[in-house]
């Protein structure tokens, strides 16, 4: 009898362990159907934290949150008072985990001035965290071009400026800002200043005591820089699958890589079918429907980790710097029609995050995820705008 009880206890223990394993794997008892159903898990995080999570419009809790759901399609919303909302349609499969990362932006962002001198002209140096400024206050010792490092931790209230070139070191007294343009080296350490049909070489790392006229050799230098850019692009492309690289080289206009180089934002130069690169297809990837039938001139984002391709739309590419990657590599920002919007890399969740006053031809995102804009809040008393950091985190 004693051995019988031991056998019962042993098998009872095994049954409990088995039930625990089944539960951990996501199986649940369906009392209505009297069956055991495999569930999936949706893991929802957000920034900021403690945002409310709704599934099919029913409140389920606050982030960060893991939910067991039976297989099917669901509509997930993440909301927090004072912030933009975030939505996603997901398809849950048994025993698989879907990860959702919602970034909510404040409806009323904070502004911090980074300059207080008045900026005549500003040139963003891609996403290096630096800006080339032209400041003119009728002061021969101070008027000229400066570098502002927006990612450097400020020692004082206003970020220090680094003088690059004094105005009185230029061969012209009067500068028409409408005719000024720059060509930058791939590492943004050097530049060509184009001014009054002449071109001058300058360093962006130290003060230039004079400028060197390179009008006659400008095209050779630009051609060299272009080849260096192509080499840099090729190095990143080599981290992608060979089949994709071949198609991208022949059929895509590459606009930019995400900061972590896991995604590429591009424009299709012709209509074609983008074949599946990774087989078998990966489980539990981004649930957003992808688009592999590419249309000429449309914009797309390709994710090399998941071999997924998403249509962004048919925006007119008047300026390539109208689009910029958010530092988390999961979102893109676009400067369009007097407002700045953000959307997920798969084209979903487009939200306007800023529509106030700003100089429309200047747009930048800091490494901390804030907007950097050229704004004049008081044009009647202030003739020139200044650089502001707009806290959208």
Coordinates of C-alpha atoms in Angstrom, one line a residue:
X1 CA 0.0 0.0 0.0
X2 CA 2.9 2.3 0.9
X3 CA 4.4 1.7 -2.6
X4 CA 1.1 2.4 -4.2
X5 CA 0.9 5.9 -2.6
X6 CA 4.5 6.6 -3.6
X7 CA 3.6 5.7 -7.2
X8 CA 0.5 8.0 -7.0
X9 CA 2.6 10.8 -5.6
X10 CA 5.3 10.3 -8.3
X11 CA 2.9 10.4 -11.2
X12 CA 1.0 13.3 -9.5
X13 CA 4.3 15.2 -9.4
X14 CA 5.0 14.5 -13.0
X15 CA 1.5 15.7 -13.9
X16 CA 2.0 19.0 -12.1
X17 CA 5.4 19.5 -13.8
X18 CA 3.8 18.7 -17.2
X19 CA 1.0 21.2 -16.5
X20 CA 3.5 23.9 -15.5
X21 CA 5.5 23.3 -18.7
X22 CA 2.3 23.4 -20.8
X23 CA 1.3 26.7 -19.0
X24 CA 4.7 28.2 -19.6
X25 CA 4.5 27.3 -23.3
X26 CA 1.3 29.3 -23.5
X27 CA -1.4 26.7 -23.5
X28 CA -4.7 27.5 -21.8
X29 CA -7.9 25.6 -21.0
X30 CA -10.8 26.8 -23.1
X31 CA -13.8 26.0 -20.9
X32 CA -16.3 27.0 -23.6
X33 CA -14.8 24.6 -26.2
X34 CA -13.6 22.2 -23.6
X35 CA -10.2 22.1 -25.2
X36 CA -6.6 23.1 -24.4
X37 CA -5.5 25.9 -26.7
X38 CA -2.0 27.1 -27.6
X39 CA -1.8 30.8 -26.9
X40 CA 0.7 33.4 -28.0
X41 CA 2.3 36.2 -26.1
X42 CA 2.3 39.9 -26.9
X43 CA 5.0 41.8 -25.0
X44 CA 4.3 45.5 -25.0
X45 CA 6.8 48.1 -23.8
X46 CA 6.6 51.9 -24.1
X47 CA 8.5 55.1 -23.6
X48 CA 7.4 56.7 -21.3
X49 CA 6.5 53.8 -19.0
X50 CA 3.1 53.2 -17.3
X51 CA 1.1 53.8 -20.5
X52 CA -2.3 52.2 -20.7
X53 CA -2.6 49.2 -23.0
X54 CA -5.9 48.4 -24.8
X55 CA -6.5 45.2 -26.7
X56 CA -9.6 45.5 -29.0
X57 CA -10.5 48.6 -27.0
X58 CA -10.5 46.8 -23.7
X59 CA -8.0 48.0 -21.0
X60 CA -5.6 45.2 -20.1
X61 CA -3.1 47.0 -17.9
X62 CA -0.1 49.4 -18.2
X63 CA 3.3 49.0 -19.8
X64 CA 5.5 47.1 -19.6
X65 CA 3.1 44.2 -20.1
X66 CA 3.0 40.6 -21.3
X67 CA -0.3 39.2 -22.4
X68 CA -1.3 35.6 -23.3
X69 CA -3.8 35.7 -26.1
X70 CA -5.4 32.9 -28.1
X71 CA -4.4 32.9 -31.8
X72 CA -6.1 35.5 -33.9
X73 CA -6.0 39.2 -34.9
X74 CA -6.0 42.0 -32.4
X75 CA -5.9 45.8 -32.3
X76 CA -3.5 47.1 -29.7
X77 CA -3.5 50.7 -28.5
X78 CA -1.0 52.3 -26.1
X79 CA -2.1 55.6 -24.6
X80 CA -0.9 58.1 -21.9
X81 CA -2.4 61.4 -21.0
X82 CA -0.4 64.3 -22.5
X83 CA 1.2 62.2 -25.2
X84 CA 0.4 60.9 -28.7
X85 CA -1.2 57.5 -28.9
X86 CA 0.2 54.4 -30.6
X87 CA -1.6 51.6 -32.5
X88 CA -0.9 48.3 -34.1
X89 CA -2.8 45.4 -35.6
X90 CA -1.1 42.1 -34.7
X91 CA -1.7 38.5 -35.6
X92 CA -1.1 36.2 -32.7
X93 CA 0.1 32.6 -33.3
X94 CA 0.4 29.8 -30.8
X95 CA 3.6 29.5 -28.8
X96 CA 5.1 32.6 -30.5
X97 CA 6.0 36.0 -28.9
X98 CA 5.1 39.3 -30.6
X99 CA 7.2 42.2 -29.3
X100 CA 5.7 45.8 -29.5
X101 CA 7.7 48.9 -28.7
X102 CA 5.6 52.0 -28.5
X103 CA 7.2 55.4 -28.4
X104 CA 4.9 58.2 -27.3
X105 CA 5.6 61.8 -28.0
X106 CA 4.5 64.8 -25.8
X107 CA 1.7 66.9 -27.2
X108 CA 3.3 70.0 -25.7
X109 CA 7.1 69.7 -26.0
X110 CA 9.6 71.8 -24.1
X111 CA 12.0 74.3 -25.8
X112 CA 15.6 75.0 -24.9
X113 CA 17.7 77.6 -26.7
X114 CA 21.1 76.4 -27.9
X115 CA 22.2 79.8 -29.3
X116 CA 21.2 83.4 -28.4
X117 CA 23.1 85.4 -31.0
X118 CA 20.8 85.2 -34.0
X119 CA 21.6 82.8 -36.8
X120 CA 21.7 84.0 -40.4
X121 CA 22.1 80.6 -41.9
X122 CA 22.4 77.0 -40.6
X123 CA 23.6 73.9 -42.3
X124 CA 23.0 70.5 -40.6
X125 CA 26.0 68.2 -40.9
X126 CA 23.9 65.1 -41.4
X127 CA 23.5 63.2 -38.2
X128 CA 26.9 64.0 -36.8
X129 CA 25.5 66.0 -33.9
X130 CA 27.0 69.2 -35.4
X131 CA 25.7 72.3 -37.2
X132 CA 27.5 74.8 -39.3
X133 CA 26.2 78.3 -38.5
X134 CA 26.7 81.7 -40.1
X135 CA 26.4 84.6 -37.6
X136 CA 26.7 88.3 -38.5
X137 CA 26.4 91.1 -35.9
X138 CA 28.6 93.8 -37.6
X139 CA 31.6 92.7 -35.4
X140 CA 34.7 92.0 -37.4
X141 CA 36.1 89.7 -34.7
X142 CA 33.0 87.6 -34.3
X143 CA 31.1 87.6 -37.6
X144 CA 31.6 84.3 -39.5
X145 CA 31.0 80.6 -39.6
X146 CA 30.8 78.5 -36.4
X147 CA 30.4 74.8 -35.5
X148 CA 27.8 74.1 -32.9
X149 CA 28.0 70.6 -31.3
X150 CA 24.5 69.8 -30.1
X151 CA 25.4 66.4 -28.6
X152 CA 28.1 67.8 -26.3
X153 CA 27.0 68.2 -22.7
X154 CA 26.7 71.9 -22.0
X155 CA 28.8 73.5 -19.4
X156 CA 26.7 76.6 -19.3
X157 CA 23.1 77.5 -20.3
X158 CA 24.1 78.3 -23.9
X159 CA 26.2 75.8 -25.8
X160 CA 29.6 77.2 -26.8
X161 CA 30.3 77.8 -30.4
X162 CA 33.6 77.0 -32.2
X163 CA 34.8 79.6 -34.7
X164 CA 35.7 78.1 -38.1
X165 CA 36.0 81.0 -40.4
X166 CA 35.8 84.8 -39.8
X167 CA 33.9 86.8 -42.3
X168 CA 36.8 89.2 -42.7
X169 CA 39.0 86.3 -44.0
X170 CA 36.7 85.9 -47.0
X171 CA 37.6 87.7 -50.3
X172 CA 34.2 89.5 -50.3
X173 CA 32.8 92.1 -48.0
X174 CA 29.1 91.5 -48.9
X175 CA 27.8 88.0 -48.7
X176 CA 24.6 87.0 -50.3
X177 CA 23.3 84.1 -48.2
X178 CA 21.0 83.0 -51.0
X179 CA 24.0 82.0 -53.1
X180 CA 26.0 80.3 -50.4
X181 CA 26.2 76.5 -50.5
X182 CA 28.5 73.8 -49.2
X183 CA 29.8 70.4 -50.4
X184 CA 30.9 68.3 -47.5
X185 CA 33.5 65.5 -47.2
X186 CA 32.1 62.0 -46.2
X187 CA 33.3 62.4 -42.6
X188 CA 32.2 66.1 -42.4
X189 CA 35.6 67.2 -41.4
X190 CA 36.2 69.3 -44.5
X191 CA 34.0 71.3 -46.8
X192 CA 33.9 73.4 -50.0
X193 CA 32.4 76.8 -49.6
X194 CA 30.7 77.9 -52.8
X195 CA 30.4 81.7 -53.0
X196 CA 29.9 84.0 -55.9
X197 CA 30.8 81.5 -58.6
X198 CA 34.0 80.7 -56.7
X199 CA 34.8 77.6 -54.5
X200 CA 37.0 77.6 -51.4
X201 CA 38.4 74.7 -49.3
X202 CA 37.9 75.0 -45.5
X203 CA 38.5 72.7 -42.5
X204 CA 35.5 72.1 -40.2
X205 CA 37.7 71.1 -37.3
X206 CA 39.8 74.2 -36.7
X207 CA 39.8 77.9 -37.4
X208 CA 40.7 78.8 -41.0
X209 CA 43.0 81.8 -41.1
X210 CA 42.5 82.1 -44.8
X211 CA 40.6 80.3 -47.6
X212 CA 42.1 78.4 -50.5
X213 CA 40.5 78.9 -53.9
X214 CA 39.9 75.5 -55.5
X215 CA 37.4 76.5 -58.2
X216 CA 39.4 74.8 -61.0
X217 CA 39.9 71.6 -59.0
X218 CA 36.6 71.5 -57.3
X219 CA 35.1 68.7 -59.5
X220 CA 38.0 66.4 -58.9
X221 CA 37.7 66.8 -55.1
X222 CA 33.9 66.2 -55.2
X223 CA 34.5 63.2 -57.4
X224 CA 37.0 61.8 -54.8
X225 CA 34.6 62.4 -52.0
X226 CA 31.8 60.7 -53.9
X227 CA 33.9 57.6 -54.4
X228 CA 34.7 57.6 -50.6
X229 CA 31.0 57.8 -49.9
X230 CA 30.3 54.9 -52.2
X231 CA 33.0 52.9 -50.5
X232 CA 31.4 53.6 -47.1
X233 CA 28.0 52.6 -48.5
X234 CA 29.5 49.4 -49.9
X235 CA 31.0 48.5 -46.6
X236 CA 27.6 48.7 -44.9
X237 CA 25.9 46.9 -47.8
X238 CA 28.3 44.0 -47.4
X239 CA 26.6 43.2 -44.0
X240 CA 23.4 42.5 -46.0
X241 CA 22.7 39.2 -47.8
X242 CA 24.5 38.9 -51.2
X243 CA 21.2 38.6 -53.2
X244 CA 19.9 41.8 -51.7
X245 CA 23.1 43.7 -52.4
X246 CA 22.9 42.8 -56.0
X247 CA 19.4 44.0 -56.4
X248 CA 20.0 47.2 -54.3
X249 CA 23.1 48.1 -56.3
X250 CA 21.2 47.8 -59.6
X251 CA 17.7 48.9 -58.8
X252 CA 17.7 51.1 -55.7
X253 CA 18.6 54.7 -54.9
X254 CA 19.9 54.3 -51.4
X255 CA 18.9 57.2 -49.2
X256 CA 20.1 56.3 -45.8
X257 CA 20.9 53.5 -43.4
X258 CA 19.4 53.3 -39.9
X259 CA 21.9 54.3 -37.1
X260 CA 22.4 50.6 -36.2
X261 CA 22.8 49.7 -40.0
X262 CA 20.1 47.0 -39.7
X263 CA 17.7 48.8 -42.1
X264 CA 18.0 50.7 -45.3
X265 CA 15.7 53.5 -46.5
X266 CA 15.6 53.6 -50.3
X267 CA 13.7 54.7 -53.5
X268 CA 13.0 52.1 -56.2
X269 CA 14.5 53.2 -59.5
X270 CA 12.2 50.7 -61.4
X271 CA 9.3 48.4 -60.7
X272 CA 10.3 44.9 -59.7
X273 CA 9.6 42.0 -57.4
X274 CA 11.9 41.8 -54.4
X275 CA 12.5 38.0 -53.8
X276 CA 12.5 36.4 -50.4
X277 CA 16.1 36.4 -49.2
X278 CA 15.9 34.4 -46.0
X279 CA 14.4 30.9 -46.1
X280 CA 12.7 29.5 -44.2
X281 CA 11.0 32.6 -43.1
X282 CA 11.7 33.7 -39.6
X283 CA 8.9 33.2 -37.0
X284 CA 7.5 36.0 -34.8
X285 CA 8.6 38.9 -36.9
X286 CA 7.0 42.4 -37.3
X287 CA 3.3 41.7 -37.9
X288 CA 2.8 44.6 -40.3
X289 CA 2.1 43.4 -43.8
X290 CA 5.2 43.9 -46.0
X291 CA 5.4 44.8 -49.7
X292 CA 7.8 43.1 -52.1
X293 CA 6.2 44.2 -55.3
X294 CA 8.1 47.5 -55.7
X295 CA 6.8 50.4 -57.7
X296 CA 9.1 52.9 -59.4
X297 CA 9.9 56.1 -57.4
X298 CA 8.1 54.8 -54.3
X299 CA 10.0 54.8 -51.0
X300 CA 10.7 51.7 -48.9
X301 CA 12.5 50.4 -45.8
X302 CA 14.2 47.0 -45.9
X303 CA 15.0 45.2 -42.6
X304 CA 17.9 42.9 -43.1
X305 CA 17.4 41.0 -39.8
X306 CA 13.9 39.9 -40.6
X307 CA 14.1 40.1 -44.4
X308 CA 11.0 42.3 -44.5
X309 CA 10.3 45.2 -46.9
X310 CA 7.8 48.0 -46.1
X311 CA 6.3 50.6 -48.4
X312 CA 6.6 54.1 -47.0
X313 CA 4.8 55.9 -49.8
X314 CA 5.3 58.1 -52.9
X315 CA 6.7 61.3 -51.3
X316 CA 8.4 63.7 -53.7
X317 CA 12.1 63.6 -52.9
X318 CA 12.7 67.3 -53.3
X319 CA 15.3 67.1 -50.5
X320 CA 16.8 63.9 -49.2
X321 CA 17.4 65.5 -45.8
X322 CA 13.6 65.9 -45.5
X323 CA 13.8 62.4 -44.0
X324 CA 15.9 61.4 -41.0
X325 CA 16.2 58.3 -38.9
X326 CA 15.3 58.5 -35.2
X327 CA 18.2 57.3 -33.0
X328 CA 16.5 54.1 -32.0
X329 CA 16.5 52.9 -35.7
X330 CA 12.8 52.0 -35.4
X331 CA 11.3 55.2 -36.7
X332 CA 11.8 57.9 -39.3
X333 CA 11.0 61.6 -39.2
X334 CA 9.8 63.7 -42.1
X335 CA 9.9 67.5 -42.6
X336 CA 6.9 68.3 -44.8
X337 CA 4.5 71.2 -45.5
X338 CA 5.4 73.2 -42.4
X339 CA 5.2 70.3 -39.9
X340 CA 7.3 67.4 -38.7
X341 CA 5.9 63.9 -38.4
X342 CA 7.2 60.6 -37.2
X343 CA 6.3 57.1 -38.3
X344 CA 7.4 53.6 -37.6
X345 CA 9.9 52.1 -40.0
X346 CA 7.2 49.9 -41.4
X347 CA 5.2 53.0 -42.4
X348 CA 2.6 52.8 -39.6
X349 CA 1.7 55.1 -36.8
X350 CA 2.4 58.4 -38.6
X351 CA 2.0 61.3 -36.1
X352 CA 2.6 65.0 -36.3
X353 CA 5.0 65.8 -33.4
X354 CA 5.6 69.5 -34.2
X355 CA 3.7 72.1 -36.2
X356 CA 4.8 75.3 -34.6
X357 CA 7.0 78.1 -36.1
X358 CA 10.4 77.1 -37.6
X359 CA 12.6 77.7 -40.6
X360 CA 11.3 75.1 -43.0
X361 CA 14.7 74.4 -44.7
X362 CA 16.4 73.4 -41.5
X363 CA 15.7 70.1 -39.7
X364 CA 17.8 67.8 -37.4
X365 CA 17.5 65.2 -34.7
X366 CA 19.9 64.9 -31.9
X367 CA 21.4 61.6 -30.7
X368 CA 19.2 61.9 -27.6
X369 CA 16.1 61.9 -29.8
X370 CA 15.1 65.6 -29.7
X371 CA 14.3 67.9 -32.6
X372 CA 16.8 70.6 -33.4
X373 CA 15.1 73.5 -35.2
X374 CA 15.8 77.1 -36.3
X375 CA 13.1 79.2 -34.7
X376 CA 12.2 82.9 -34.2
X377 CA 9.6 83.2 -31.5
X378 CA 9.7 87.0 -31.5
X379 CA 10.2 88.2 -35.1
X380 CA 9.0 91.8 -34.4
X381 CA 11.9 92.4 -32.0
X382 CA 14.3 89.7 -33.2
X383 CA 15.6 90.0 -36.7
X384 CA 17.2 86.5 -36.7
X385 CA 16.1 83.1 -35.5
X386 CA 18.1 80.9 -33.1
X387 CA 18.8 77.2 -32.7
X388 CA 16.4 75.5 -30.3
X389 CA 16.2 72.0 -28.9
X390 CA 12.6 70.7 -28.8
X391 CA 12.2 68.0 -26.2
X392 CA 9.9 65.4 -27.8
X393 CA 10.9 62.5 -25.6

